[in-house]
Each structure stands twice: as C-alpha cells, then as structure tokens.
Steps between C-alpha positions, in 0.01 A plus 500: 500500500101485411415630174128537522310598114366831450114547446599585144658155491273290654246610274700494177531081576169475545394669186736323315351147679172625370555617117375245309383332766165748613267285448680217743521777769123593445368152553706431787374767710133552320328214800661762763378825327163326469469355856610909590218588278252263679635544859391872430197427394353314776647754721287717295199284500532445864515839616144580327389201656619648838327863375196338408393288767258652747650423829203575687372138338799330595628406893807522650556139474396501145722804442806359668450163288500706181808677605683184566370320167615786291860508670543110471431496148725840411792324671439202307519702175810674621694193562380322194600837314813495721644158360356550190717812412783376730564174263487740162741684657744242593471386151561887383860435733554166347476666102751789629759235596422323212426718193472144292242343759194331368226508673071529483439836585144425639606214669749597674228754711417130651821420564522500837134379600656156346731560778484288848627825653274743410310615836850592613488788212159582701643483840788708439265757341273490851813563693636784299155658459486467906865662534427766276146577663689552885777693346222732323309582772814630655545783219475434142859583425630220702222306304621530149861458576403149666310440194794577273764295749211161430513574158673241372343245761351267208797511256778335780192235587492381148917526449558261790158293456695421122822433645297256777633696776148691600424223787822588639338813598154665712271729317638774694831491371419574129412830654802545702662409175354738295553774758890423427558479183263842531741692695673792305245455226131622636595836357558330111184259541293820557595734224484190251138508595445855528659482098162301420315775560426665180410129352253476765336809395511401129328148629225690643467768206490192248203406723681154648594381153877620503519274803532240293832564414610747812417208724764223358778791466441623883518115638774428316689794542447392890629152478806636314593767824475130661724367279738787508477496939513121451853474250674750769398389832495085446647480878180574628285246286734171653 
C-alpha cells in the first residue's frame, strides 16, 4: 500500500533540512533568483525597445530580423536559466536524501554545465514546451493537467542519468515516465502549489526580498513531493 506525505509533512522535512542551514539554502538558489531577476528585466527592457522604435523607419525585412534576433537570444537565456536552476535543484534532491551532504552551494548551480549531457536537459525542455503548447491550444484545462503529468520530467532524467541507466532510454520517455508515476497524484501536486500562495504574496509585498528565502523552501518542498512519488512508485523508475 502507498503511503504518500501530507503537505504538512513534506514541508515540516524541509524546514527541518533548512534550520540552521538558511544560509546554505539561500546561496544555492540565489544564481536562479538572480538570472529570474535578469530574465525579467530584459523582457522589460525589450518591450520599451519594441514601444519605442518608430516602425515607420524600419522595413519589413529589418522588422522581421529584429523579431528573430530578440527570440534567439530570449531562448538562449531561457535554456541557460533552464540548466542553471535545474542543476541547483538536483543538488536541493541530493541534500534531502542526504541531510549530512557536503557540498558548494554556488557551485553546484554549474553542476550540470560540467556535464557531457547537458543539451539533453535543453532538448527535453523543447519537447515538453512543444507538447504542452499543442495540448494548450486545445483548451487550457487539458493544458495544465499535461503540465502537471511532465512535472517531474527532469527529476527521473537525473535519477537514472546517476544510476547510468539514462542512455537506456529516448528523451520522450522521461515524459512518459513522469506521466506515470503522476497518475493518482495531479490532484496533490496542485494544491501543494496552490499552498504557496500566501508566500508568494508576502514575496511581492516584501518588494522581491522575501524571495530570498520563499524561493529555496518552494524548490525544495518540490523535489521532496519527488522524493515522496519516487520512494512509493520505484517500479516505474527501472
């Protein structure tokens, strides 16, 4: 019989992973919150570019360039952000299976760039992202339950990838994967998140600055559902 943690207990452990340890948690996730910070920026800065410009100046060709130039380099942020945040989080899993673990905090954001298998964190982003695009212009509904059944897409790539069994599989499967271990549990994934709610709020009233802290609770707290999903269902990650 499963015996899946409540939201109450899944956040407990990761408080208790974190007293003491704060400042750990902070630096492992403050590249991530930054690169967020920037990534919004340049969106920012972009868009007045975009308001700015007088078109009547510019050609289509021109125009179309610009457009293209702009999307090239905000997927190339994304992705960078992408494995960036991806490797602190996989060290975030690591520290909850091993309260003891030593590690560099701001290192380990690198982690996986040192990795021979990085672009396959990228692909397996494109493919999801392209999934999750056809099944939202369907209806949204259908749209955010897909997103919810990927959800843990990146966590079973790096459990087999450290047990050497990720060549044994396609990029395709880690979502099929994910979409298993998800069944039954779509409904607990979303109320955990919904329960960050209020701490998003007080992030935004504190002006970004409580995000400091909110951030490393909220990724952890999502790579410990994992490991909860991960210590009843270990059929599905063979």
């Amino acid at each position: 019989m499963k015996t899946y943690r409540t939201r109450f207990q899944l956040k407990s452990e990761v408080k208790s992973l974190l007293k003491g340890n704060w400042s750990k948690g902070v630096l492992l996730f403050l590249i991530p919150s930054l690169v967020f910070w920037f990534t919004n920026e340049y969106s920012n800065f972009n868009e007045k570019i975009k308001i700015n410009y007088d078109t009547a100046t510019v050609n289509f060709d021109q125009l179309v360039r610009m457009t293209a130039n702009s999307g090239i380099i905000s997927l190339i942020v994304s992705l960078i952000f992408l494995v960036i945040t991806l490797s602190a989080t996989f060290r975030g899993l690591d520290w909850l299976e091993d309260p003891e673990l030593d590690f560099a905090p701001i290192k380990s954001n690198f982690t996986y760039f040192r990795s021979p298998d990085w672009w396959k964190l990228m692909l397996i982003y494109i493919i999801s992202y392209i999934f999750l695009t056809l099944w939202t212009i369907l209806l949204v509904i259908p749209g955010i339950i897909k997103y919810m059944a990927y959800s843990q897409t990146y966590f079973i790539y790096k459990d087999l990838n450290d047990r050497g069994l990720a060549n044994n599989y396609k990029l395709t499967d880690y979502i099929t994967k994910s979409r298993q271990l998800m069944v039954g549990n779509k409904w607990r994934y979303f109320v955990l998140q919904l329960s960050f709610i209020g701490w998003w709020l007080l992030g935004f009233l504190t002006l970004g600055v409580g995000f400091i802290w909110i951030y490393p609770y909220y990724k952890l707290t999502m790579a410990n559902f994992y490991k909860d999903l991960k210590e009843n269902n270990g059929a599905i990650l063979k």
